[in-house]
CSV table of N, CA and C in Angstrom, one decimal:
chain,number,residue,atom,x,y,z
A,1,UNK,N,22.2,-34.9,-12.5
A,1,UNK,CA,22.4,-34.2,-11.2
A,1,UNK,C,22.1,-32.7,-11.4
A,2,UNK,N,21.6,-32.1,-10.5
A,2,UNK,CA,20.7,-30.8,-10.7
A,2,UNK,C,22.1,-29.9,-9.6
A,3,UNK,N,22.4,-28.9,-10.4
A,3,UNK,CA,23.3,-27.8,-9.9
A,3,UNK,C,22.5,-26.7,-9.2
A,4,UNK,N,22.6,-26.5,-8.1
A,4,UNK,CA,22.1,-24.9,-7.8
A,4,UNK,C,23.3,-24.0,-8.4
A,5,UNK,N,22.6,-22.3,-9.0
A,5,UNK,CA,23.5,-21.9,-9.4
A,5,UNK,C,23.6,-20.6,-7.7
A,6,UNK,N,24.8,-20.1,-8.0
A,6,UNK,CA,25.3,-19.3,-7.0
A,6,UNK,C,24.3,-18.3,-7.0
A,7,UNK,N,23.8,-17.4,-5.9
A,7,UNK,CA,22.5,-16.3,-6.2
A,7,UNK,C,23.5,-15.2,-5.2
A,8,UNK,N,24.0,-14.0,-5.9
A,8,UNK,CA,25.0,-12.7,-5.6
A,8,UNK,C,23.7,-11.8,-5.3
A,9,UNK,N,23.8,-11.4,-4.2
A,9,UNK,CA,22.9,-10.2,-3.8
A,9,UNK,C,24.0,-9.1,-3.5
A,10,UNK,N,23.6,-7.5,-3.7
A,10,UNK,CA,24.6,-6.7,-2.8
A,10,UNK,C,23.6,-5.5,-1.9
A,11,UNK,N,23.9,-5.8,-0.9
A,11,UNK,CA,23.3,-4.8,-0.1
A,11,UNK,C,23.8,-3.6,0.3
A,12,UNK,N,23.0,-2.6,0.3
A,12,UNK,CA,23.5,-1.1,0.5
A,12,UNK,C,23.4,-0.4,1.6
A,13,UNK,N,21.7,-1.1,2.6
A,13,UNK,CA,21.9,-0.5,3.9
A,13,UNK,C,21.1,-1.4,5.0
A,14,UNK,N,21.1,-1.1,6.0
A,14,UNK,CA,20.4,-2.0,6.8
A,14,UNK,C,21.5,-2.9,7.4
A,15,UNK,N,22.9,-2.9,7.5
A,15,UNK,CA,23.5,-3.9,7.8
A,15,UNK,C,24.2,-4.5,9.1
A,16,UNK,N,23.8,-5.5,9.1
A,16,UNK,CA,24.1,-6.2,10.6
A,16,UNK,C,25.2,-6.3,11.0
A,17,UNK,N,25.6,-5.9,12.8
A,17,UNK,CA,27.0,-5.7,12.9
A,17,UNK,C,28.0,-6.8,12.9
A,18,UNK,N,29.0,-6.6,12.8
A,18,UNK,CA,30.2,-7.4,12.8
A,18,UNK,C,31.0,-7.4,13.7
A,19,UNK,N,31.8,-8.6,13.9
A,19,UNK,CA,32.8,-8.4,14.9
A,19,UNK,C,34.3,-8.5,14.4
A,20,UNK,N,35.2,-8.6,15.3
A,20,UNK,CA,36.7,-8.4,14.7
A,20,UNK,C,37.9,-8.8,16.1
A,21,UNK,N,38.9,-9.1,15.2
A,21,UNK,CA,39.8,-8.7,16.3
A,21,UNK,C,41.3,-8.4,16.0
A,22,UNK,N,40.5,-6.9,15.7
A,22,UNK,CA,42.0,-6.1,14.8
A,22,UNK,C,42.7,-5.5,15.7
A,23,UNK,N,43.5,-5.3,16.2
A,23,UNK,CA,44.3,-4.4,17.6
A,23,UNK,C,44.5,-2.8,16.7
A,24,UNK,N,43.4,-2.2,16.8
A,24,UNK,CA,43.6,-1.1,16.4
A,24,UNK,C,44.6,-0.5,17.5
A,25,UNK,N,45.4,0.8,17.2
A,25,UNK,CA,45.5,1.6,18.1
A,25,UNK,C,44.3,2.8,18.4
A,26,UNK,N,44.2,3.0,19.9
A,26,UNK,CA,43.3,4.2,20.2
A,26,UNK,C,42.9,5.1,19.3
A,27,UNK,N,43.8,5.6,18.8
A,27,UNK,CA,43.9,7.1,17.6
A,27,UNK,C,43.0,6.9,16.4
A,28,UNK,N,43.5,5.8,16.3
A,28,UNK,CA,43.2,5.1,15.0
A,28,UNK,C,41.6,4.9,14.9
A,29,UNK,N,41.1,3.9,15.8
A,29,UNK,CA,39.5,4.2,16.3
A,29,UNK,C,38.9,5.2,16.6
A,30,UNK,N,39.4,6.1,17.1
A,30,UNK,CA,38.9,7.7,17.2
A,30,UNK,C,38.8,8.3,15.8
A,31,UNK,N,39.8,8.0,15.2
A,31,UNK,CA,40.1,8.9,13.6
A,31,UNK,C,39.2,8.0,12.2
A,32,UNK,N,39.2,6.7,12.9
A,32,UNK,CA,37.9,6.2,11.8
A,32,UNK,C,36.9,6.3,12.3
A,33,UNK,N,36.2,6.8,13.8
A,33,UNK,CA,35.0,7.0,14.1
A,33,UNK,C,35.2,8.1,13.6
A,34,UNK,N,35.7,9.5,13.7
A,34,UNK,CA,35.5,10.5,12.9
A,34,UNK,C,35.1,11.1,11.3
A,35,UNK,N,35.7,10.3,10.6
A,35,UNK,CA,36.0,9.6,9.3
A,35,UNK,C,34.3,9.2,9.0
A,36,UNK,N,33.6,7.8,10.0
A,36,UNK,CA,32.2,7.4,9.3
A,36,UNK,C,31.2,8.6,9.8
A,37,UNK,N,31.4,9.4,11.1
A,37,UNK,CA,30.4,10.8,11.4
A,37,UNK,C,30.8,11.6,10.1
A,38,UNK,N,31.6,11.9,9.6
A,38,UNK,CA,31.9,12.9,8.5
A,38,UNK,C,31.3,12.8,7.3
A,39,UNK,N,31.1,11.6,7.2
A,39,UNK,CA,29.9,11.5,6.1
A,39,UNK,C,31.3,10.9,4.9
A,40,UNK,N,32.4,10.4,5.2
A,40,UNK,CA,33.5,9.8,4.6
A,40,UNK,C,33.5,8.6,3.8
A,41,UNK,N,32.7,7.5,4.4
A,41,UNK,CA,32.2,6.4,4.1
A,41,UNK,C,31.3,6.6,3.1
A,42,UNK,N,31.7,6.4,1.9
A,42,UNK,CA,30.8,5.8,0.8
A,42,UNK,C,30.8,5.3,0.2
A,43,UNK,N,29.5,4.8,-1.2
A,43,UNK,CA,29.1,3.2,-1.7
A,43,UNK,C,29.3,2.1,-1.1
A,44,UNK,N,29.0,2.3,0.2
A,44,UNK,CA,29.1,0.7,1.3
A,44,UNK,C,28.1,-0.7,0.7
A,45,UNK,N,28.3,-1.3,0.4
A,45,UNK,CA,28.1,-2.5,-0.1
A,45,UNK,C,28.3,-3.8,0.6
A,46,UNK,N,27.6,-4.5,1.0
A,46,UNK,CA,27.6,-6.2,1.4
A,46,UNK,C,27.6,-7.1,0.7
A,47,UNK,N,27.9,-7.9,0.0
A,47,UNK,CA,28.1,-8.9,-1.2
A,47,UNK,C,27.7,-10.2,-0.1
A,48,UNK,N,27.0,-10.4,-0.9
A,48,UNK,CA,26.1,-12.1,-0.2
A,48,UNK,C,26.3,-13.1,-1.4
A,49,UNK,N,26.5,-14.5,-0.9
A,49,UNK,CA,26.1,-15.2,-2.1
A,49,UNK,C,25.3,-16.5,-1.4
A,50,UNK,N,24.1,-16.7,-1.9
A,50,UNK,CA,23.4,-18.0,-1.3
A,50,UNK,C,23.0,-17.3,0.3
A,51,UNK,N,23.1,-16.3,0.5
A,51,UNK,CA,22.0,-15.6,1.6
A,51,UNK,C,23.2,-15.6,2.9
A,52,UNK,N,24.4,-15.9,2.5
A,52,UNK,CA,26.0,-16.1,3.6
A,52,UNK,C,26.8,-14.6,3.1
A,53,UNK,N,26.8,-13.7,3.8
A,53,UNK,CA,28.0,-12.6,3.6
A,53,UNK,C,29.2,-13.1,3.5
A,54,UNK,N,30.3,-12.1,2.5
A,54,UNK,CA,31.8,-12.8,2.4
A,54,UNK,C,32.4,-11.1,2.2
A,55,UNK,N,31.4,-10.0,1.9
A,55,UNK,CA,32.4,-8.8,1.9
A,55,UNK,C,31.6,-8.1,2.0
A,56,UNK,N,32.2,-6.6,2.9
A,56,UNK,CA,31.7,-5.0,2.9
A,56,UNK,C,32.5,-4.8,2.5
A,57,UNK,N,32.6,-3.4,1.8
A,57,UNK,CA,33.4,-2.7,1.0
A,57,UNK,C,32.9,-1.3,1.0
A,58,UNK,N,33.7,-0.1,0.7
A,58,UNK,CA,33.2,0.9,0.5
A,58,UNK,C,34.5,1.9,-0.1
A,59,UNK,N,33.9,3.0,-0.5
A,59,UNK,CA,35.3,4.5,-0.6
A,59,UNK,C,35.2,5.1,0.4
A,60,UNK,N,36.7,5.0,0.8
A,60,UNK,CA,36.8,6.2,2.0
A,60,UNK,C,37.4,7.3,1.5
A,61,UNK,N,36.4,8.5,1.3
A,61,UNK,CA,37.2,10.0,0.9
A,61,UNK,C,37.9,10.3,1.8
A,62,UNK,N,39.1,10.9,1.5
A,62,UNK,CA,40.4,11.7,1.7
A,62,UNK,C,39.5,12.8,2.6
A,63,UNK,N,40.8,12.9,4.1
A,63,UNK,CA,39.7,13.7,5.1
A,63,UNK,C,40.7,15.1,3.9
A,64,UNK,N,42.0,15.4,4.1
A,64,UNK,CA,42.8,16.3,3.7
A,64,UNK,C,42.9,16.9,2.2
A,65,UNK,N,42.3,15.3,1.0
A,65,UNK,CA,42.1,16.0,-0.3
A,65,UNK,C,41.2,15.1,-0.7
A,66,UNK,N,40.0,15.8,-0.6
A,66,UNK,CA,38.6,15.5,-1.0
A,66,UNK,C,38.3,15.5,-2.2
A,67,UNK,N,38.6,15.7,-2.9
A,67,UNK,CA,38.5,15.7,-4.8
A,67,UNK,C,39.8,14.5,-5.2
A,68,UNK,N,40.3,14.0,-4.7
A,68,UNK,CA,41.5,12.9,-5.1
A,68,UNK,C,40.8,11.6,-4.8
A,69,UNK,N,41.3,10.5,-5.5
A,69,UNK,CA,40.4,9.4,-5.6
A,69,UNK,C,40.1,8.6,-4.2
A,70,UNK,N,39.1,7.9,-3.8
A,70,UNK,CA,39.2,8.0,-2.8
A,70,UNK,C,39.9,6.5,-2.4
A,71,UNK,N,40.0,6.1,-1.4
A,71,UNK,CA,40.4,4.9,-0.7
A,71,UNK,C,39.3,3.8,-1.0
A,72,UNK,N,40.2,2.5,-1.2
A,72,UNK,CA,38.9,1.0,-1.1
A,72,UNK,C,39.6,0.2,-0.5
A,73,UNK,N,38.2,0.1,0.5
A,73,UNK,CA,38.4,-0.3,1.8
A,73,UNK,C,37.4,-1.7,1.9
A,74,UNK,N,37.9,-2.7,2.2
A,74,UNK,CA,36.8,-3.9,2.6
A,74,UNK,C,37.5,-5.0,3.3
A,75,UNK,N,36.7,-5.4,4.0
A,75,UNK,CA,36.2,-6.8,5.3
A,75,UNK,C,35.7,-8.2,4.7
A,76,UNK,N,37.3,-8.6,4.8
A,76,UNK,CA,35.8,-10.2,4.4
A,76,UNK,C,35.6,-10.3,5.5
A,77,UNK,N,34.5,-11.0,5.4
A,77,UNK,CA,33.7,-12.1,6.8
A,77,UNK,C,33.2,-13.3,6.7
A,78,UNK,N,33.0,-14.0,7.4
A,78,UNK,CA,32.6,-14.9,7.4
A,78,UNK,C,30.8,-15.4,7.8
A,79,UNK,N,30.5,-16.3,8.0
A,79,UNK,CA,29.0,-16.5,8.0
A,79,UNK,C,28.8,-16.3,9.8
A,80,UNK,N,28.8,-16.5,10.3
A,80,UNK,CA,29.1,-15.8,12.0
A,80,UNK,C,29.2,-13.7,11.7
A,81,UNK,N,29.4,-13.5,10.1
A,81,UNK,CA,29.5,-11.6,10.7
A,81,UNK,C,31.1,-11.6,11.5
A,82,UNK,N,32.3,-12.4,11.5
A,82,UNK,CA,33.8,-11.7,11.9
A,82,UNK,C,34.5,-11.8,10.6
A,83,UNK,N,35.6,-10.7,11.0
A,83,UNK,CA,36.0,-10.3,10.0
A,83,UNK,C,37.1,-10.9,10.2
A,84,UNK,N,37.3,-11.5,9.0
A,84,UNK,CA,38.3,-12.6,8.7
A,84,UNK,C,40.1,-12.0,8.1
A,85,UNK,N,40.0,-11.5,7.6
A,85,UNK,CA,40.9,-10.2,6.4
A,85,UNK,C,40.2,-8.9,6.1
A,86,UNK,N,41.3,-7.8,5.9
A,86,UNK,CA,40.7,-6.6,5.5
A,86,UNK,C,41.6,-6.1,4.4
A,87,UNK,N,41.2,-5.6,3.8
A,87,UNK,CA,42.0,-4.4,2.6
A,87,UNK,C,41.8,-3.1,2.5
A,88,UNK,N,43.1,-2.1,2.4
A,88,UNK,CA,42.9,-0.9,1.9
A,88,UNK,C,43.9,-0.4,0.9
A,89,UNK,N,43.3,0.2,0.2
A,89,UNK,CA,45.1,0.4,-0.7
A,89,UNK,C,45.8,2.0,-0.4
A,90,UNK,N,45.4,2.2,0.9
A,90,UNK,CA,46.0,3.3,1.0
A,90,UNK,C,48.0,3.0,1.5
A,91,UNK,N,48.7,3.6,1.7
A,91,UNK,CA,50.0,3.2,1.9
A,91,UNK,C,49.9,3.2,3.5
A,92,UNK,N,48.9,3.4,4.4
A,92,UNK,CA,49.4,3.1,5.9
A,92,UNK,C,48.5,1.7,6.4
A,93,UNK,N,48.2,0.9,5.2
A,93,UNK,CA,47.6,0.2,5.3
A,93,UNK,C,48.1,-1.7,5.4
A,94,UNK,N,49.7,-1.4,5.4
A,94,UNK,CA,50.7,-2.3,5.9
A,94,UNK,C,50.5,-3.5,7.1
A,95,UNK,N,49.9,-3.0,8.2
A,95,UNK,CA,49.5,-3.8,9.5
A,95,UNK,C,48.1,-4.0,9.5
A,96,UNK,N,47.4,-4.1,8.5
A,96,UNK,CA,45.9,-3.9,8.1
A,96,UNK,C,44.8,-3.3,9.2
A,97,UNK,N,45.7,-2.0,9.9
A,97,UNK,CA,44.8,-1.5,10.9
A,97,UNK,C,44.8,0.3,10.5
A,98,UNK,N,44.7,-0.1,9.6
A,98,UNK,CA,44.4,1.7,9.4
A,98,UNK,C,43.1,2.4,9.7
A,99,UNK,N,42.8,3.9,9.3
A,99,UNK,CA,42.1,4.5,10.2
A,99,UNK,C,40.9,4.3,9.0
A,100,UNK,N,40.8,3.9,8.2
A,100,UNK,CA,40.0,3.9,7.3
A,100,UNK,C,39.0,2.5,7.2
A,101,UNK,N,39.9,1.3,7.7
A,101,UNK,CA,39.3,0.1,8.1
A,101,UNK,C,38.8,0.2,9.3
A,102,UNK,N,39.2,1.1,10.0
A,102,UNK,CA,38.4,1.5,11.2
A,102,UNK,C,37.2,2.1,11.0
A,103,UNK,N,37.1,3.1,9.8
A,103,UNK,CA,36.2,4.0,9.3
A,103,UNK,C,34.7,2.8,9.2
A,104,UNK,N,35.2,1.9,8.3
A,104,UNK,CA,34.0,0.8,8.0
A,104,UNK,C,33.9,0.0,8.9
A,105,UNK,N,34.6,-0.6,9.8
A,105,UNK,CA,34.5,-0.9,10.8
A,105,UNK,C,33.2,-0.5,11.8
A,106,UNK,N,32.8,0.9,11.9
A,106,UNK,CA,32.6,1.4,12.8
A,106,UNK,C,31.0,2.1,11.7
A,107,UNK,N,30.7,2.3,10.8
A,107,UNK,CA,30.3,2.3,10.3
A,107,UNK,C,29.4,1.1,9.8
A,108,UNK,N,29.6,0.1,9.8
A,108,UNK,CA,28.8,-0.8,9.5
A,108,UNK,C,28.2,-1.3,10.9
A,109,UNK,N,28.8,-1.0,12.1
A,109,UNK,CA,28.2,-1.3,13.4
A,109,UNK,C,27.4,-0.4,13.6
A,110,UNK,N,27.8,0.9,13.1
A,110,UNK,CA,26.8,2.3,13.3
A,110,UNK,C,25.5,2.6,12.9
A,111,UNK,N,25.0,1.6,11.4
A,111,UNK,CA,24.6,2.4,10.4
A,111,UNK,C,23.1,2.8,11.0
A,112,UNK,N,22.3,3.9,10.7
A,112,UNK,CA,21.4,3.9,11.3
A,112,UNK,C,20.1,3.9,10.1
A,113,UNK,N,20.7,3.5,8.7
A,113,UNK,CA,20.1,3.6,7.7
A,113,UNK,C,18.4,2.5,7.9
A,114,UNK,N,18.4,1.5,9.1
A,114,UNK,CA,17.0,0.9,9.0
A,114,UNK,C,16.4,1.7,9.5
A,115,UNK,N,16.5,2.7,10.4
A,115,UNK,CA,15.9,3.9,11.4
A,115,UNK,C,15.3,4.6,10.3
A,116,UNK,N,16.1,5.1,9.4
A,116,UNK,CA,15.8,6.1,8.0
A,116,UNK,C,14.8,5.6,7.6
A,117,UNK,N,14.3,4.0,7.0
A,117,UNK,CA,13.4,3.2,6.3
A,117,UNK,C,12.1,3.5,6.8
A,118,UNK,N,12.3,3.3,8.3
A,118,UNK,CA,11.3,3.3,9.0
A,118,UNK,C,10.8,4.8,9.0
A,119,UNK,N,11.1,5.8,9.1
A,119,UNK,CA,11.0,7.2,9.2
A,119,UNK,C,10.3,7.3,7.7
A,120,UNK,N,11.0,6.9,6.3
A,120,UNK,CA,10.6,7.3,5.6
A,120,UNK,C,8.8,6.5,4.6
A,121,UNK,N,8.5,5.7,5.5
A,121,UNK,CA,7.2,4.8,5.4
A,121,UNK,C,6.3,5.8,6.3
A,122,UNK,N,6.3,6.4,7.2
A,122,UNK,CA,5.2,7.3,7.6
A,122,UNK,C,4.7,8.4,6.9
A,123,UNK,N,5.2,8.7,5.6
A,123,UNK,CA,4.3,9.9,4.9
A,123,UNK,C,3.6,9.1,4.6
A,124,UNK,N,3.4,7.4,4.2
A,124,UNK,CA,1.9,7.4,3.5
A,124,UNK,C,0.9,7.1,4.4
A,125,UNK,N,1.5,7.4,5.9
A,125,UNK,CA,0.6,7.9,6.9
A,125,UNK,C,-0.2,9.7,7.9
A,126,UNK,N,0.5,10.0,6.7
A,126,UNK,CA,0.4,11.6,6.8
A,126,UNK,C,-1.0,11.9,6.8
A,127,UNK,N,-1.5,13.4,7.7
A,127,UNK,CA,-2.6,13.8,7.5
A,127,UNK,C,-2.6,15.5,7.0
A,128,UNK,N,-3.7,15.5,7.2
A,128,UNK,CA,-3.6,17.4,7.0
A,128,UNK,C,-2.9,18.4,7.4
A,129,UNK,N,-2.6,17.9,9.0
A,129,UNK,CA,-2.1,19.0,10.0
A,129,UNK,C,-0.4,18.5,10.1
A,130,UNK,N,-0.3,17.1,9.2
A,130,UNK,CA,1.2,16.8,9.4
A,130,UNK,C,1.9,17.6,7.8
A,131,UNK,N,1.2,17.6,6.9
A,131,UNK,CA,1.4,18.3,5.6
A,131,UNK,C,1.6,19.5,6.0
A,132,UNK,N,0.7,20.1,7.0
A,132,UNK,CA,1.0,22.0,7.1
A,132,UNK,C,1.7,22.3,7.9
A,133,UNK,N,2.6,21.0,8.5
A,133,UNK,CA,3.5,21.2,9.8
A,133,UNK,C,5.0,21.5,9.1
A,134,UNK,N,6.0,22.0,9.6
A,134,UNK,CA,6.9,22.3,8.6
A,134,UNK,C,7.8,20.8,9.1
A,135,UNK,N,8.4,20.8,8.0
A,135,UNK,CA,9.0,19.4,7.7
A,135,UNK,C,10.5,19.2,8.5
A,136,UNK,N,11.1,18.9,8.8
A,136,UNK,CA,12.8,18.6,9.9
A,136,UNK,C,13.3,17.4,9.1
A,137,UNK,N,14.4,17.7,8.3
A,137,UNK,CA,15.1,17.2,7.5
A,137,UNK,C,16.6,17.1,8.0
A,138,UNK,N,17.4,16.0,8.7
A,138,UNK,CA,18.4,15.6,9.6
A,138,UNK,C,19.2,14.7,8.4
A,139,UNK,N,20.6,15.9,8.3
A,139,UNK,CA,21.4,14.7,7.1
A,139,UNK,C,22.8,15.3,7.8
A,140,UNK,N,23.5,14.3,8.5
A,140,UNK,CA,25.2,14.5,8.8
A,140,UNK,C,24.6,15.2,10.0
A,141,UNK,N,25.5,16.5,10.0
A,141,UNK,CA,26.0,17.7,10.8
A,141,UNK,C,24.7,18.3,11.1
A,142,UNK,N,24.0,19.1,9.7
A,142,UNK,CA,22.9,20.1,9.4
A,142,UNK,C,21.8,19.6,9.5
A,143,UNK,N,20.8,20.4,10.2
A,143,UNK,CA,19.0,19.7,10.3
A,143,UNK,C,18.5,21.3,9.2
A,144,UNK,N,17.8,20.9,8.2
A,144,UNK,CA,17.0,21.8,7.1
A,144,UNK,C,15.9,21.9,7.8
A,145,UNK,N,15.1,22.6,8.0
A,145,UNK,CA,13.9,23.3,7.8
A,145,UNK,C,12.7,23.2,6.8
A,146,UNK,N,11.8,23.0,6.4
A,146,UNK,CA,11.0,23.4,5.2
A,146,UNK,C,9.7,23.7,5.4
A,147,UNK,N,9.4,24.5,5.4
A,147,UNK,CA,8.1,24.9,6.3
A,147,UNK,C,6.8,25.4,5.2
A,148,UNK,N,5.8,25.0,4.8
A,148,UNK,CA,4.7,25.7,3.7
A,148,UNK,C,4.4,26.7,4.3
A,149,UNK,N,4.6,28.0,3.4
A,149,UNK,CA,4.2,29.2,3.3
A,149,UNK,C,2.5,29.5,3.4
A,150,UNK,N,2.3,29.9,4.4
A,150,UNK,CA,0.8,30.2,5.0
A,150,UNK,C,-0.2,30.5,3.4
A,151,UNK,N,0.7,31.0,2.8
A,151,UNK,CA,-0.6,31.3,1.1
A,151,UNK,C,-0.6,30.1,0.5
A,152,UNK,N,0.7,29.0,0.3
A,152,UNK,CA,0.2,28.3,-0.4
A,152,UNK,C,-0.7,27.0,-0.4
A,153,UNK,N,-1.6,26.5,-1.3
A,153,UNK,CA,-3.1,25.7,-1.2
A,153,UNK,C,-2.2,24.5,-1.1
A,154,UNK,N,-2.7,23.7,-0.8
A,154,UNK,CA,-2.2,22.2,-0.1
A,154,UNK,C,-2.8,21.8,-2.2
A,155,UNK,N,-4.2,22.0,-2.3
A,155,UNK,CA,-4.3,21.8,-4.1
A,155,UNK,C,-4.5,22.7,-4.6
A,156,UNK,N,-4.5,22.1,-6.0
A,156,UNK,CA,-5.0,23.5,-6.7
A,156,UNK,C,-6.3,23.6,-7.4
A,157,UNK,N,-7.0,25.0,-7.0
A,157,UNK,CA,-7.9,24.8,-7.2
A,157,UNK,C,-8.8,24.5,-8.1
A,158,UNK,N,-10.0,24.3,-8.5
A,158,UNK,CA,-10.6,23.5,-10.0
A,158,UNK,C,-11.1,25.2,-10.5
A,159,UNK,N,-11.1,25.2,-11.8
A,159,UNK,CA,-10.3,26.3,-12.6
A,159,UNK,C,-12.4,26.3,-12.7
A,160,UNK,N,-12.5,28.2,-12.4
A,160,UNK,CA,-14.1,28.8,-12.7
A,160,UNK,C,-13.7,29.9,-13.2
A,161,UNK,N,-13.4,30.2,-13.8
A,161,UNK,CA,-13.2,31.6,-14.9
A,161,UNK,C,-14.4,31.9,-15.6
A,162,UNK,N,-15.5,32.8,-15.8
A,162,UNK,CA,-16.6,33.4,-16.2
A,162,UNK,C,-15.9,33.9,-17.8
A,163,UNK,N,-15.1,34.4,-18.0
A,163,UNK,CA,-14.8,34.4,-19.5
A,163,UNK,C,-14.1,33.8,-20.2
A,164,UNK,N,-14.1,32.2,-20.1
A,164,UNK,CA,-13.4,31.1,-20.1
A,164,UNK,C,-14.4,29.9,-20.5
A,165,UNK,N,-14.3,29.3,-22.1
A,165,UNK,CA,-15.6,28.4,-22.6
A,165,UNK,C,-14.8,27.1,-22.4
């Protein structure tokens, strides 16, 4: 008799939303939507086994002490995408509706990281006038700038020095 063995994938972005039916309170949804805009939510992970989800997980940094370890936070689910159980080990995490399960909650419905994929596949569709165009760089809150300096050569040139063998 031939065993398949179990095949563990974990995914990091791209992920499909989920449903639930946690009775958050209002505040609570507001303060973990705040929480995944904040850029709060991190190492989010999906755990697959045999191509069926069974967990998201992530750390939720501390909104008040940001250098303290952070919170772990995770969703089982089931093959449908609802969330079955949740965990956090923070202490207001008693009625498993804290603002931090809200955090991933809302965050994994949010993520806009396939948007990113797609955005970041068009440089190896770039041309001349898109290289000399200044570049718009969108992360959180802040949009960067990067603009090439009118002197600098896109190459560099092939070296003709007259007192140079």
């Amino acid at each position: 008799m031939h065993n398949k063995e179990a095949v563990d994938i974990v995914i990091k972005t791209g992920f499909k939303t989920i449903t639930h039916n946690i009775a958050f309170q209002p505040a609570t949804v507001a303060k973990g939507k705040n929480l995944a805009l904040a850029e709060h939510v991190k190492d989010i992970e999906e755990h697959r086994r045999n191509n069926n989800s069974f967990i998201i997980k992530a750390r939720i940094i501390r909104q008040a002490w940001v250098h303290s370890t952070p919170h772990i936070t995770s969703l089982k689910i089931h093959s449908e995408r609802y969330v079955t159980d949740v965990h956090c080990n923070c202490v207001y995490n008693q009625s498993k509706k804290c603002k931090h399960v809200a955090a991933l909650v809302y965050f994994t419905n949010n993520d806009e990281s396939a948007s990113e994929t797609s955005n970041e596949q068009q440089w190896a569709n770039t041309d001349d006038r898109a290289i000399r165009s200044p570049l718009h760089i969108q992360r959180g809150k802040g949009t960067f700038t990067i603009a090439q300096a009118p002197w600098m050569p896109l190459s560099v040139p092939s070296h003709h020095c007259h007192g140079c063998t």
